[in-house]
Coordinates of C-alpha atoms in Angstrom, one line a residue:
X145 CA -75.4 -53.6 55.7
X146 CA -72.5 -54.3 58.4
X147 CA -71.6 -57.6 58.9
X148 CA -72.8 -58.9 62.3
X149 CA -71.4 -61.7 64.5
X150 CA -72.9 -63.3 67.6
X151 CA -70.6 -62.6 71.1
X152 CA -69.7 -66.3 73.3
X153 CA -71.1 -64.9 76.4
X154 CA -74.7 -63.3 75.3
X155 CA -75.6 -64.7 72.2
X156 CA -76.6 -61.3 70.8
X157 CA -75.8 -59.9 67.4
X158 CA -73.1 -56.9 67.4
X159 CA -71.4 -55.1 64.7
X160 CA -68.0 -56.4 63.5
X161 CA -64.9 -54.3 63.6
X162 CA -65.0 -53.6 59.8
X163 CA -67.9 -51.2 60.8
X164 CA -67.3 -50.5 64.0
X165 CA -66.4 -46.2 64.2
X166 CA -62.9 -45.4 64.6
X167 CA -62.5 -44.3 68.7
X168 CA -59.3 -42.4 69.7
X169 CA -57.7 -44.9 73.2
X170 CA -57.9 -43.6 76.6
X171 CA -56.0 -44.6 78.8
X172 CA -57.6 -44.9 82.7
X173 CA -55.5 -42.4 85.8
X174 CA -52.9 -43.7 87.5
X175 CA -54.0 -44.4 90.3
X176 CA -56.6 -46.8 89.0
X177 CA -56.1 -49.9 88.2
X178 CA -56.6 -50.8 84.1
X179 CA -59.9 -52.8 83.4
X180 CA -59.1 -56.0 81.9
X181 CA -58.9 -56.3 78.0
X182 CA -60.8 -57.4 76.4
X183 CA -60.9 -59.9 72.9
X184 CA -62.1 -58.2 69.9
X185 CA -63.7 -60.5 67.5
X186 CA -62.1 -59.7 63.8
X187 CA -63.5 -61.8 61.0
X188 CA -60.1 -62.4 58.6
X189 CA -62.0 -62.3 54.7
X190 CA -61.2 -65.5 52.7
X191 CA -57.7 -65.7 50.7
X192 CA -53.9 -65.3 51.3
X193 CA -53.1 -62.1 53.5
X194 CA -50.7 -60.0 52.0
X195 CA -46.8 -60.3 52.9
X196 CA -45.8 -57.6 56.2
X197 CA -42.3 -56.5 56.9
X198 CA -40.8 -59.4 58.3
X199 CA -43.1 -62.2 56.8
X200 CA -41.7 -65.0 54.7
X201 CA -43.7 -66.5 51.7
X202 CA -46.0 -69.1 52.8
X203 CA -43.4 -71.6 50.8
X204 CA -41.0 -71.3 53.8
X205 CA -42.3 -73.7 56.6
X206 CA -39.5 -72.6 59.0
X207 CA -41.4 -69.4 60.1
X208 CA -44.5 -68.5 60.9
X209 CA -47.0 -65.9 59.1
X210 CA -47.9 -63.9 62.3
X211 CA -47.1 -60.4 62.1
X212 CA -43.8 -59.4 63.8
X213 CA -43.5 -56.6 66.0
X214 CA -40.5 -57.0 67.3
X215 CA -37.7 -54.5 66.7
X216 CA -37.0 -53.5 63.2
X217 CA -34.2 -54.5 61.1
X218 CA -31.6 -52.8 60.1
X219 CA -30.8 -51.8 56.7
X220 CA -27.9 -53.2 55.2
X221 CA -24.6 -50.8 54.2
X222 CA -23.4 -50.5 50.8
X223 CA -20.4 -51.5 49.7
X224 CA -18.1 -48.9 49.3
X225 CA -16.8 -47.7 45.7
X226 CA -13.7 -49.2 44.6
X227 CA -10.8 -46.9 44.2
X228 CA -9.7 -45.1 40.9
X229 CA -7.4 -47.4 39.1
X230 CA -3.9 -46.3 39.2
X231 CA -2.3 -45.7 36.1
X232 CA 1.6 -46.5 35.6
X233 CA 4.5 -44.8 33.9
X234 CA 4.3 -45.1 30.2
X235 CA 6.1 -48.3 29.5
X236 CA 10.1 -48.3 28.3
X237 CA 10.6 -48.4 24.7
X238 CA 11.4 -51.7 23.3
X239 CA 10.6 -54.4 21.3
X240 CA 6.7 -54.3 22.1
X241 CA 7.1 -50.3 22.4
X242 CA 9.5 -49.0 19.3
X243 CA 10.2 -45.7 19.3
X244 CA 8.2 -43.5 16.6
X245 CA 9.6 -43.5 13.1
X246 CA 11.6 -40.7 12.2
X247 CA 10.4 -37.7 10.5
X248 CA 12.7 -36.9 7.1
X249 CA 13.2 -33.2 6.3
X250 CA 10.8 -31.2 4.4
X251 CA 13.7 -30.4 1.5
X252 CA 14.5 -34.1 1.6
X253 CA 14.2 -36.5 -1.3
X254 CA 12.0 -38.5 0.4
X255 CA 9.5 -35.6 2.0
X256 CA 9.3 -34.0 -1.9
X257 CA 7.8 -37.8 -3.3
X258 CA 5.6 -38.1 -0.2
X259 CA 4.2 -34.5 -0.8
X260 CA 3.6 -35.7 -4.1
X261 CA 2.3 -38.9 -3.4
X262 CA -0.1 -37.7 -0.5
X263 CA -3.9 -38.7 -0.5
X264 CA -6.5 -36.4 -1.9
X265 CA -8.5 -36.7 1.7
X266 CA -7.3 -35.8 5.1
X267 CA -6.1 -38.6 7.0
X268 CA -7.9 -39.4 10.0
X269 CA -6.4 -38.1 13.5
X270 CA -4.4 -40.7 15.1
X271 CA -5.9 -41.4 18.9
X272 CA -4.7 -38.7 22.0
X273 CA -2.3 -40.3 23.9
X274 CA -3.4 -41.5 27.4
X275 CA -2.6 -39.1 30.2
X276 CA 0.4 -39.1 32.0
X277 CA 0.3 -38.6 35.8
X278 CA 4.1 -38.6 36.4
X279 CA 5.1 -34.5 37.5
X280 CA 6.0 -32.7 34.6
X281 CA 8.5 -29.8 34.9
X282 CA 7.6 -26.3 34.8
X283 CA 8.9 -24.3 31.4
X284 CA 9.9 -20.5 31.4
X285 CA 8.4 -18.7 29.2
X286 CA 10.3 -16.8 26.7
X287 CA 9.1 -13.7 25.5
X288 CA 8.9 -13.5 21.4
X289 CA 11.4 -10.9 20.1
X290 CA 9.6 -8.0 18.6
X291 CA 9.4 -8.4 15.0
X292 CA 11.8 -6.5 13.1
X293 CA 10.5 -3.0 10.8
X294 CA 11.0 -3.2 7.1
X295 CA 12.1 0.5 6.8
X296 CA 12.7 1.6 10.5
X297 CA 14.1 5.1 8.6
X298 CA 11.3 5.9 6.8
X299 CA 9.2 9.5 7.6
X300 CA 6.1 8.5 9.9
X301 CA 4.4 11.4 8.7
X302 CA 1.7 13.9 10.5
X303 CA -2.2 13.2 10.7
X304 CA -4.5 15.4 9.2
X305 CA -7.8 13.9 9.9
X306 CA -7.8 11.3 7.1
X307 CA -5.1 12.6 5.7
X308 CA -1.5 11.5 6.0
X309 CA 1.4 14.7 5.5
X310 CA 4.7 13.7 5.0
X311 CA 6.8 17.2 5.1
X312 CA 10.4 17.9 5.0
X313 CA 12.9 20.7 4.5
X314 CA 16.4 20.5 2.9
X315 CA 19.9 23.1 2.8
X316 CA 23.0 22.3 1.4
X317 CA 25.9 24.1 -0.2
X318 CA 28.5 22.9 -2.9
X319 CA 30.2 24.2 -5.7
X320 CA 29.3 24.9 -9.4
X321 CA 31.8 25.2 -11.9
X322 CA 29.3 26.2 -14.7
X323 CA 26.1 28.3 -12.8
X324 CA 24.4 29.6 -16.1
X325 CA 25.4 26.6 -18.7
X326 CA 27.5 28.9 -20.6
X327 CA 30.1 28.0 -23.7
X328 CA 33.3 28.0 -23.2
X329 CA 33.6 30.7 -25.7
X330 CA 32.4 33.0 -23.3
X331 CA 34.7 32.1 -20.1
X332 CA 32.2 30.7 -17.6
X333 CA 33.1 31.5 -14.4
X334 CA 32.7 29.1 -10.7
X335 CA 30.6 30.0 -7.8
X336 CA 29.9 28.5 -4.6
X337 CA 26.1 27.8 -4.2
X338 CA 23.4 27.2 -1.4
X339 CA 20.6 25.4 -2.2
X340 CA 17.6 25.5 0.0
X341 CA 14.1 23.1 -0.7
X342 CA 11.2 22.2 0.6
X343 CA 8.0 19.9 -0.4
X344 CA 5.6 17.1 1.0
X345 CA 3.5 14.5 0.3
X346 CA 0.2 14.4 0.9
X347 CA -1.8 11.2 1.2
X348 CA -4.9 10.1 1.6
X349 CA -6.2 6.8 4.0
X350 CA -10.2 6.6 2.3
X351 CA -11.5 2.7 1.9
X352 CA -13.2 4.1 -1.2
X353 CA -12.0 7.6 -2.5
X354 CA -8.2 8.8 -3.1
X355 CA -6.1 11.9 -3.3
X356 CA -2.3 11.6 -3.8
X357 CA -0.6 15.1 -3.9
X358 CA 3.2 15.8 -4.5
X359 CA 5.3 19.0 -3.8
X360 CA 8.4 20.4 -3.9
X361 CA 10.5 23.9 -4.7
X362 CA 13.4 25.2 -3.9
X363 CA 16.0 28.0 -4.6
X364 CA 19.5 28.0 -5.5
X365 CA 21.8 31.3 -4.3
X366 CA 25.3 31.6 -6.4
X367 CA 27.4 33.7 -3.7
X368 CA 30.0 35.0 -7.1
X369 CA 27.5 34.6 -9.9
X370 CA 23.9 36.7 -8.2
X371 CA 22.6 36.9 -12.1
X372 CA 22.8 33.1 -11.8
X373 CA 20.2 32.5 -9.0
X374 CA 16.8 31.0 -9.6
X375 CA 14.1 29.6 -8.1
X376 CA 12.5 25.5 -9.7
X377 CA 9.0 23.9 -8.4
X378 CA 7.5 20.5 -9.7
X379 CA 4.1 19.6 -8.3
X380 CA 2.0 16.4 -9.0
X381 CA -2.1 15.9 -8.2
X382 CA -4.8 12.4 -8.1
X383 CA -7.2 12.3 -7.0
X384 CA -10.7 9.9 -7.5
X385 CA -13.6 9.6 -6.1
X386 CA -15.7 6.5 -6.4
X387 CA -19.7 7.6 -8.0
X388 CA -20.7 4.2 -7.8
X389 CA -18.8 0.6 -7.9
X390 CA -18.0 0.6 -11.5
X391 CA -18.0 4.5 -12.2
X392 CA -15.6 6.9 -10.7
X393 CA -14.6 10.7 -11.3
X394 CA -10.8 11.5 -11.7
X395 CA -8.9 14.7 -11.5
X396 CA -4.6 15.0 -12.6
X397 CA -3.3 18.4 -12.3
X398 CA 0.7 19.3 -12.4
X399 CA 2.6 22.1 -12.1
X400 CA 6.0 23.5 -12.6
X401 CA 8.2 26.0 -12.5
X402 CA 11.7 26.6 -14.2
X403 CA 14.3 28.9 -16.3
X404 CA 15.6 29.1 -19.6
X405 CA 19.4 28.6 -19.5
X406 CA 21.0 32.2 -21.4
X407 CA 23.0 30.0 -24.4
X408 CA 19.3 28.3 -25.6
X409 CA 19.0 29.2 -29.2
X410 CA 15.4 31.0 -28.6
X411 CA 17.0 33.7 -26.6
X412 CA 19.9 34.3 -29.4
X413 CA 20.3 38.0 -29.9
X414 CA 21.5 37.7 -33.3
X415 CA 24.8 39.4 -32.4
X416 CA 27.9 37.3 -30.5
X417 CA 28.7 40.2 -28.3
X418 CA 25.6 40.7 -27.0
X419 CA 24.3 37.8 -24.0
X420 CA 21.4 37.2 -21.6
X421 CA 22.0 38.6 -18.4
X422 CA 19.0 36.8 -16.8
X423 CA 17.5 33.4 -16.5
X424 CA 13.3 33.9 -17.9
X425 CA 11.0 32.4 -15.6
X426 CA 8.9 29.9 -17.0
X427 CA 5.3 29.3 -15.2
X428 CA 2.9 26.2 -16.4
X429 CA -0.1 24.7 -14.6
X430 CA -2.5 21.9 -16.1
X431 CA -5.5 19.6 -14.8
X432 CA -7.1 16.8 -16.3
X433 CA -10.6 16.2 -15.4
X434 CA -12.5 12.5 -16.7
X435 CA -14.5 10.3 -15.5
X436 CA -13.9 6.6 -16.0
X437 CA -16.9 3.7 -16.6
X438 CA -15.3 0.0 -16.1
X439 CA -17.8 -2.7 -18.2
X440 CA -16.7 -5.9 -16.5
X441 CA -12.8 -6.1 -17.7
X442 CA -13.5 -3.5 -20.3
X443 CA -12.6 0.2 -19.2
X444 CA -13.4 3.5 -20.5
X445 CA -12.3 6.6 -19.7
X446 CA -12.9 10.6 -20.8
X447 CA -11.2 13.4 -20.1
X448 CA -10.4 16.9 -21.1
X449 CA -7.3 19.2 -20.8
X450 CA -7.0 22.6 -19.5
X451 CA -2.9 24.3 -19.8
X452 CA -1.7 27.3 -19.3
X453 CA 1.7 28.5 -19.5
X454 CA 3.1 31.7 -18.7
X455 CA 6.8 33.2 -20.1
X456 CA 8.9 35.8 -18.6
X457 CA 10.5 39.0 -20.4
X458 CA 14.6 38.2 -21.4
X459 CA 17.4 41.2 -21.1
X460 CA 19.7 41.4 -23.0
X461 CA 23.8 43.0 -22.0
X462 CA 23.1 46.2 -24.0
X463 CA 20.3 47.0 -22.4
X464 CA 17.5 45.5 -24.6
X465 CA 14.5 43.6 -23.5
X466 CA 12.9 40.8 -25.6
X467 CA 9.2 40.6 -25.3
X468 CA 9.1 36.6 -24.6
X469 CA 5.3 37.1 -22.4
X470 CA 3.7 37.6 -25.3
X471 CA 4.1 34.1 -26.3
X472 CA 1.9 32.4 -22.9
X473 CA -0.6 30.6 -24.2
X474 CA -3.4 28.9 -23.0
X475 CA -4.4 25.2 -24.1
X476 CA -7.8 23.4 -24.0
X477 CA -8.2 20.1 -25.2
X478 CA -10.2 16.0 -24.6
X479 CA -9.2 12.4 -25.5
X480 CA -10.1 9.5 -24.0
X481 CA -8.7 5.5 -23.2
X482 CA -10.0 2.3 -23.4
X483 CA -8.6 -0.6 -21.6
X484 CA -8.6 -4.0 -21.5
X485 CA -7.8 -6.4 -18.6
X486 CA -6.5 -9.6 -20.0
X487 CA -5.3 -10.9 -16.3
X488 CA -4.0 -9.2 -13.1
X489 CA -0.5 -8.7 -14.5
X490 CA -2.0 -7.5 -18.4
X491 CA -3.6 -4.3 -19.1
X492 CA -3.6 -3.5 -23.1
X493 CA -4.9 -0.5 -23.9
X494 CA -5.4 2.7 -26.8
X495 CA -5.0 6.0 -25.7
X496 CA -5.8 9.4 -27.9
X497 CA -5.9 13.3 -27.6
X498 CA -6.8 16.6 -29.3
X499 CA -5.7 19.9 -28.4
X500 CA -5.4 23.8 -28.9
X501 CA -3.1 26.6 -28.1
X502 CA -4.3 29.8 -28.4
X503 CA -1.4 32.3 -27.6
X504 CA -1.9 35.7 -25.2
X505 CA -0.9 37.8 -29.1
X506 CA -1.4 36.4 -32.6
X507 CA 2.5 36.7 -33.7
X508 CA 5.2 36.7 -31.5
X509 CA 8.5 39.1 -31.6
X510 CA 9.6 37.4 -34.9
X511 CA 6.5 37.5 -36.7
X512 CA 5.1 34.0 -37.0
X513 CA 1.2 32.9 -35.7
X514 CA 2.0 30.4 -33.0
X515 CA -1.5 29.2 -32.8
X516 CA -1.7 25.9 -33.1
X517 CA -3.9 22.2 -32.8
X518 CA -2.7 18.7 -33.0
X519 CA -3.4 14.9 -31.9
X520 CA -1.9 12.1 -30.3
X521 CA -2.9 8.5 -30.7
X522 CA -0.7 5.7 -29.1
X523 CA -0.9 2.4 -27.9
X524 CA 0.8 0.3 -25.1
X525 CA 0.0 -2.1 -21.7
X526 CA 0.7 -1.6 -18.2
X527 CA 2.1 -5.4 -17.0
X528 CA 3.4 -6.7 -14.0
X529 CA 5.7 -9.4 -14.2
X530 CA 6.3 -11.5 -11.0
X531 CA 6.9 -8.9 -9.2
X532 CA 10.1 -8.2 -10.6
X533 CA 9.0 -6.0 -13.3
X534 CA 6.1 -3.5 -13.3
X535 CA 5.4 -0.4 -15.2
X536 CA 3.7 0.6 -18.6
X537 CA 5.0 0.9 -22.2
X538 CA 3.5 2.6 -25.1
X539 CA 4.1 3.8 -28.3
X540 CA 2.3 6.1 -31.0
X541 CA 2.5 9.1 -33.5
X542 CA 2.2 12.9 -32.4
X543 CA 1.6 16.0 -35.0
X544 CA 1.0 19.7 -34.7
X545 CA -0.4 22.4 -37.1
X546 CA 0.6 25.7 -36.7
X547 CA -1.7 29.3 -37.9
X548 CA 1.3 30.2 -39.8
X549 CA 2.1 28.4 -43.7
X550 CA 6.0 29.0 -43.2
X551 CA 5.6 26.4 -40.0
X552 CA 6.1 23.0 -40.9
X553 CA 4.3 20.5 -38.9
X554 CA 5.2 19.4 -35.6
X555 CA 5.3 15.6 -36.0
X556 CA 7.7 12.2 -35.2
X557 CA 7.4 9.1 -32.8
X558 CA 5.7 9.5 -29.6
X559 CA 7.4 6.5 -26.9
X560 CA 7.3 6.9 -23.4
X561 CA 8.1 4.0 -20.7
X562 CA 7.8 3.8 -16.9
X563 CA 9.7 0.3 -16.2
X564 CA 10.5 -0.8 -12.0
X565 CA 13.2 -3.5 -12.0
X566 CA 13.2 -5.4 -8.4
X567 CA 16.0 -7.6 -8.7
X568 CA 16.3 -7.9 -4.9
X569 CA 14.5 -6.3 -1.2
X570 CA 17.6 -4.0 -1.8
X571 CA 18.2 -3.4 -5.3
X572 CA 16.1 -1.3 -7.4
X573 CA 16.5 0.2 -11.2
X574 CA 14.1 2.6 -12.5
X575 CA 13.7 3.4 -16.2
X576 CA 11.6 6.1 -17.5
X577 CA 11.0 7.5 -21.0
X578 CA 9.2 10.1 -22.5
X579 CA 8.0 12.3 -25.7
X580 CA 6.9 15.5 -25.6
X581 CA 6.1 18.2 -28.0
X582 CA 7.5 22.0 -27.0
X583 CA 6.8 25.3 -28.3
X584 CA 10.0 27.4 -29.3
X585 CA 10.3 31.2 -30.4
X586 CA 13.1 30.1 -32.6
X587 CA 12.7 31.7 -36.1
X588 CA 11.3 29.3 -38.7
X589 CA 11.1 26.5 -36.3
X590 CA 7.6 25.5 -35.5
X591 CA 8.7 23.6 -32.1
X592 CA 10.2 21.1 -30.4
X593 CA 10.3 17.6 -30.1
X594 CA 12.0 16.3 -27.2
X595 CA 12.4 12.6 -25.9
X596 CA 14.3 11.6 -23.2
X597 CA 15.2 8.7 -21.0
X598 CA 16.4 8.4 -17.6
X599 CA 17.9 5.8 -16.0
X600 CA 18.3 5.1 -11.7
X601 CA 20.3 2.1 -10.2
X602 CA 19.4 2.4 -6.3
X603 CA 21.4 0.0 -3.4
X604 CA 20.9 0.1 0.4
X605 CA 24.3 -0.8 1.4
X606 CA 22.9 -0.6 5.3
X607 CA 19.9 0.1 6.3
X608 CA 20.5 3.5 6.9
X609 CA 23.1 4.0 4.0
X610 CA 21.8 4.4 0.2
X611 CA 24.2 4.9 -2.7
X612 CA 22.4 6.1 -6.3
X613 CA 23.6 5.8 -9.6
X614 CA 22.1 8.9 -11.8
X615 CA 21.8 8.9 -16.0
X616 CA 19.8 10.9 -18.3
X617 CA 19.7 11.6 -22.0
X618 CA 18.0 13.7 -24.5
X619 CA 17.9 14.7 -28.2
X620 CA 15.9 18.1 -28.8
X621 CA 15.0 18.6 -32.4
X622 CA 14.0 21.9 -33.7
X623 CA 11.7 21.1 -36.7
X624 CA 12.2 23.6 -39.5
X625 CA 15.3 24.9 -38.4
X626 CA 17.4 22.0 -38.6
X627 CA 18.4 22.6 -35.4
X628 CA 19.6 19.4 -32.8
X629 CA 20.7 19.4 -29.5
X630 CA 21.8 16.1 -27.4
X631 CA 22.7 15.9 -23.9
X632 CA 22.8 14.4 -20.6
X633 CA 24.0 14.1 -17.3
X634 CA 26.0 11.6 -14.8
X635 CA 26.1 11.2 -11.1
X636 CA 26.3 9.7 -8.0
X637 CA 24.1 10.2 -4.4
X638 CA 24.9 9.2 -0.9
X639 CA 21.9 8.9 1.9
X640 CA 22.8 8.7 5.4
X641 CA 19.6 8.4 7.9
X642 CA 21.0 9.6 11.4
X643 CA 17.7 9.0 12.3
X644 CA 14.0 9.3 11.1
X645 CA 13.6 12.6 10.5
X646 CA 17.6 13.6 10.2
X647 CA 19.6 12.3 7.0
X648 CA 23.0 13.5 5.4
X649 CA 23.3 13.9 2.2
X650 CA 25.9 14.4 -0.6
X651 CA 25.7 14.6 -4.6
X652 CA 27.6 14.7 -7.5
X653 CA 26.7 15.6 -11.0
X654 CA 28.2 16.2 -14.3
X655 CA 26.2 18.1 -17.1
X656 CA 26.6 18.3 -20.7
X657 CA 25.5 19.5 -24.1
X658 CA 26.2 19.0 -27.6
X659 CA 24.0 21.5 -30.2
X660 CA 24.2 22.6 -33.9
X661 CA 23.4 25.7 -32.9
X662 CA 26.6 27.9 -32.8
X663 CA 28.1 28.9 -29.2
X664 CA 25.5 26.4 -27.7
X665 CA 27.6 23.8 -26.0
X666 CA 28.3 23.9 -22.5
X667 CA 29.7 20.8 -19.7
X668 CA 29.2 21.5 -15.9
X669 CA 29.6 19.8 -12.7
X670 CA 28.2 20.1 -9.1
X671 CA 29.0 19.1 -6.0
X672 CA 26.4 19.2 -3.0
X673 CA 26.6 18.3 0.9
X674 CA 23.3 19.2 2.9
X675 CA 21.1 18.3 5.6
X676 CA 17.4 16.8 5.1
X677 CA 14.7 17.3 7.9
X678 CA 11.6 15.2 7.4
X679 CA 8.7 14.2 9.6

C-alpha cells in the first residue's frame, strides 16, 4: 500500500509523493497571474543520503549537505605533455670516451692467432648505437663497374631450341714443300696450297639428358701438284639419356675420313719405277650403343660395337689399278666397364672388349684371309687432382687372330692417356696417348700396331693473342714383316681474335718419317696464314 501522511490544514490522509503519478508541469498564460506554490510534503527514508555533485562528506562541517544548484563547475585542464628530450652531439673522444680499438689486418700475425683462437659460439651483438640527430651529408652514389667476361672472344653460338650451335668456317693459303710425303729419291716437288674447312659444335642445354656432337672437314687444293689434293673429315658423337636416376642409355659414334700417303709400304708396287699417282680415300664410321646401371658408387656399363670401314681403288703410273675395296670390312663387337668411385677426384676402373672383322671378300689381292677376332682388357682411373691435373690413364694387353695360319697374331701393350695440366688461368698443356690396332694389306704382315703421343703447350699472351706449341710422335710396327716406321711432327700456331666471330690465324709445321721399309722416308714443312669465321 502507499504510504499516507496527514496535510496541516485538513487533517485528512493523502498519498505521499513516492506514489503520487508522475504529471507533466503546465505552466498558466501570460496574462494571468501564477497561483501560489505550493509545499509538497516529501517523507526523506531513514539513513545517510547519497553524495550529489557538489556535496562534501558529512566529515566536513564547513559546508552544508543541501543540494547545490548553482552553476556547474568547471572541469579542470590537463597538464600539457612535456616535450621530447633533446638529445646532444655524441660526446668528444677522451678519456671517458676512447676511441675504438684498432682493427689489425686479416694477413696479420695477430688476426691469424685470433682466427685460431676464436670461440666455438657466436658472440653476442654488441648494442646499436644511439641515434644521431646532427645532419648527415648526402653521398653520391657510384655505379658498380660491370664485371669483367672471362673469355669476352669466345663464339656465343646460335640457338636451336635447346640446342646450342657453334658454327664456323676457315680459308687460308701457304706453301708445301712436300704435298704427297714423297722420298727424296723421287724429287718431291713444292706447291702452293689453299685450304678451305668447315665444322661445328653442337651442344646440348637438357637438366637431365645430353648430346655433345663434334664436326669438321675440309679440303686442301695444291695449285702445282693437282694429283696431290684431298679432302680429311673427323667427327665425334654423346649422347645419354637418363631412364631413371641411377640407369641411363648412352650412344658414341665417330667418324672419319682420310688418305693413304703414295710412299706407305701397303701401296708398294713391287717395282721402283713404278709410283702411286693418287691418294686412296679412306671412309670409317662407328657407334657404340650401352647402357650404364650405377649401384651406389659402383658402376656398370654394357655396350656393343658396330664399324665399318670402306677403302678406295690405288693407280698405279703404268696404268695399273690395285683392287684395295676389296679389303672394307665390317666389324661387330661388346665389352663392358666397371667402375668404382673411391672419392670425387678417384674413379678406378676395368675395361674389356671383343670384336670381329669380317672383310667385303675372303682374301685380299695378295692372297691372305683377313678375317679376323680379338680382345682387349685394360685397366686405369680417371682422377682429378686439385684442379691442376685431370684426365684418365690406363693400361692393358690387346691381341688379334687372323683366318689365315701364315698371320701371326696381332698382339703388344695397349696404353692410352688423356692428361690436362692447368698450371695457371693462362697456361695450359695437354697430353694424350693412345694404342690402336690397324689392318694393313702388306704381305705377310697381319697388321698394325700403332701408339702415339701428342703433346700441346697453350699461352694467352693477351686476351685476344694465343701462341701454341705443337708435338707428336709415333712408332708403327708391322707385325710379321718386320717392318717399323717412327715419326712425328713440330710446330708452332698464332690466334689473333679481331673480334668474336673474326680471328687471324697462322701455322707452321714440320713433318717427318723414318721407316725400314726402302724409299719410305720423307720430311715436310707447311706454312699456313688464313682467316676463321665463327659464330
Amino acid at each position: 500500500m502507499a504510504a499516507l501522511a496527514a496535510t496541516p490544514a485538513t487533517g485528512q490522509a493523502r498519498p505521499t509523493a513516492a506514489a503520487a503519478p508522475k504529471r507533466q508541469p503546465t505552466l498558466p498564460p501570460l496574462s494571468q497571474p501564477a497561483p501560489p506554490m505550493r509545499q509538497l510534503d516529501l517523507e526523506i527514508p531513514p539513513g545517510p543520503a547519497p553524495l550529489m555533485r557538489g556535496m562534501q562528506p558529512e566529515a566536513d562541517p564547513r559546508r552544508s549537505g543541501a543540494a547545490n544548484y548553482g552553476a556547474p563547475v568547471k572541469p579542470q585542464k590537463l597538464p600539457k605533455p612535456y616535450p621530447p628530450r633533446r638529445i646532444g652531439l655524441p660526446k668528444p673522444f677522451g678519456p671517458q670516451n676512447p676511441l675504438p680499438p684498432l682493427e689489425p689486418y686479416k694477413t696479420s700475425a695477430i688476426a691469424k692467432r685470433a682466427l685460431k683462437l676464436r670461440p666455438t659460439t657466436q658472440p653476442p651483438l654488441p648494442a646499436p648505437p644511439p641515434p644521431v640527430t646532427v645532419a648527415v651529408e648526402p653521398t653520391i652514389k657510384v655505379r658498380p663497374r660491370p664485371k669483367m667476361e672471362e673469355k669476352p672472344y669466345d663464339p656465343v653460338g646460335v640457338g636451336i631450341g635447346s640446342l646450342r650451335l657453334f658454327p664456323y668456317v676457315e680459308t687460308s693459303g701457304g706453301y708445301d714443300d712436300n704435298p704427297n710425303r714423297l722420298a727424296p729419291q723421287f724429287n718431291p716437288r713444292p706447291s702452293k696450297l689453299f685450304r678451305a674447312e668447315g665444322g661445328f659444335t653442337l651442344q646440348s642445354q637438357w637438366g637431365r639428358h645430353s648430346l655433345v656432337a663434334d664436326m669438321r672437314g675440309g679440303y686442301s687444293e695444291y695449285f702445282d701438284y693437282p694429283l696431290a689434293s684431298r679432302p680429311d673429315a673427323v667427327g665425334s658423337l654423346t649422347g645419354r639419356y637418363e631412364l631413371t636416376r641411377d640407369t641411363s642409355l648412352d650412344l658414341k659414334g665417330s667418324l672419319s675420313l682420310d688418305t693413304i700417303r703414295p710412299g706407305a709400304p701397303a701401296l708398294f708396287s713391287g717395282v721402283q719405277t713404278v709410283q702411286v699417282v693418287n691418294r686412296p680415300i679412306v671412309f670409317g664410321v662407328s657407334a657404340a650403343p650401352g647402357v650404364t646401371h650405377r649401384f651406389n658408387r659402383l658402376e656398370v656399363s654394357l655396350r656393343g660395337t658396330l664399324e665399318r670401314v670402306m677403302y678406295d681403288n690405288t693407280r698405279y703410273s703404268n696404268g695399273d689399278v690395285l683392287d684395295l675395296a676389296r679389303t672394307s670390312y665390317d666389324g661387330y663387337g661388346g665389352g663392358g666397364r666397371v667402375s668404382y668411385e673411391v672419392s670425387p677426384d678417384l674413379k678406378p676402373f676395368v675395361d674389356g672388349a671383343y670384336s670381329w672383322r669380317v672383310h667385303d671378300q675372303p682374301t685380299d689381292f695378295n692372297g691372305f684371309y683377313r678375317d679376323s677376332n680379338g680382345f682387349l682388357l685394360r685397366g686405369g682411373a680417371a682422377f682429378n687432382v686439385t684442379e691442376l691435373v685431370k684426365g684418365e690413364v690406363s693400361g692393358g694387353y690387346a691381341e688379334r687372330h687372323y683366318a689365315d695360319w701364315r698371320l701371326p697374331p696381332l698382339r703388344g701393350p695397349v696404353i692410352d692417356a688423356s692428361l690436362i695440366y692447368t698450371p695457371s688461368a693462362l697456361t695450359t698443356l695437354t697430353l694424350r696417348g693412345s694404342t690402336t690396332l690397324n689392318e694393313t694389306t702388306l704381305a705377310n704382315a697381319s697388321g698394325v700396331l700403332t701408339q702415339s703421343v701428342s703433346l700441346q703447350l697453350s699461352h694467352d699472351l693477351l686476351r685476344n693473342l694465343n701462341v701454341s706449341l705443337l708435338a707428336s710422335y709415333y712408332n708403327n710396327n708391322y707385325q710379321g714383316a718386320d717392318v717399323v716406321e717412327r715419326g712425328g711432327s713440330i710446330g708452332v700456331k698464332l690466334d689473333y681474335k679481331i673480334t668474336r666471330s673474326i680471328s687471324l690465324r697462322g701455322s707452321y709445321m714440320h713433318e717427318l718419317l723414318d721407316s725400314s721399309f726402302p724409299n719410305a722416308d720423307y720430311t715436310a714443312n707447311v706454312y699456313l696464314v688464313g682467316l676463321r669465321f665463327q659464330l
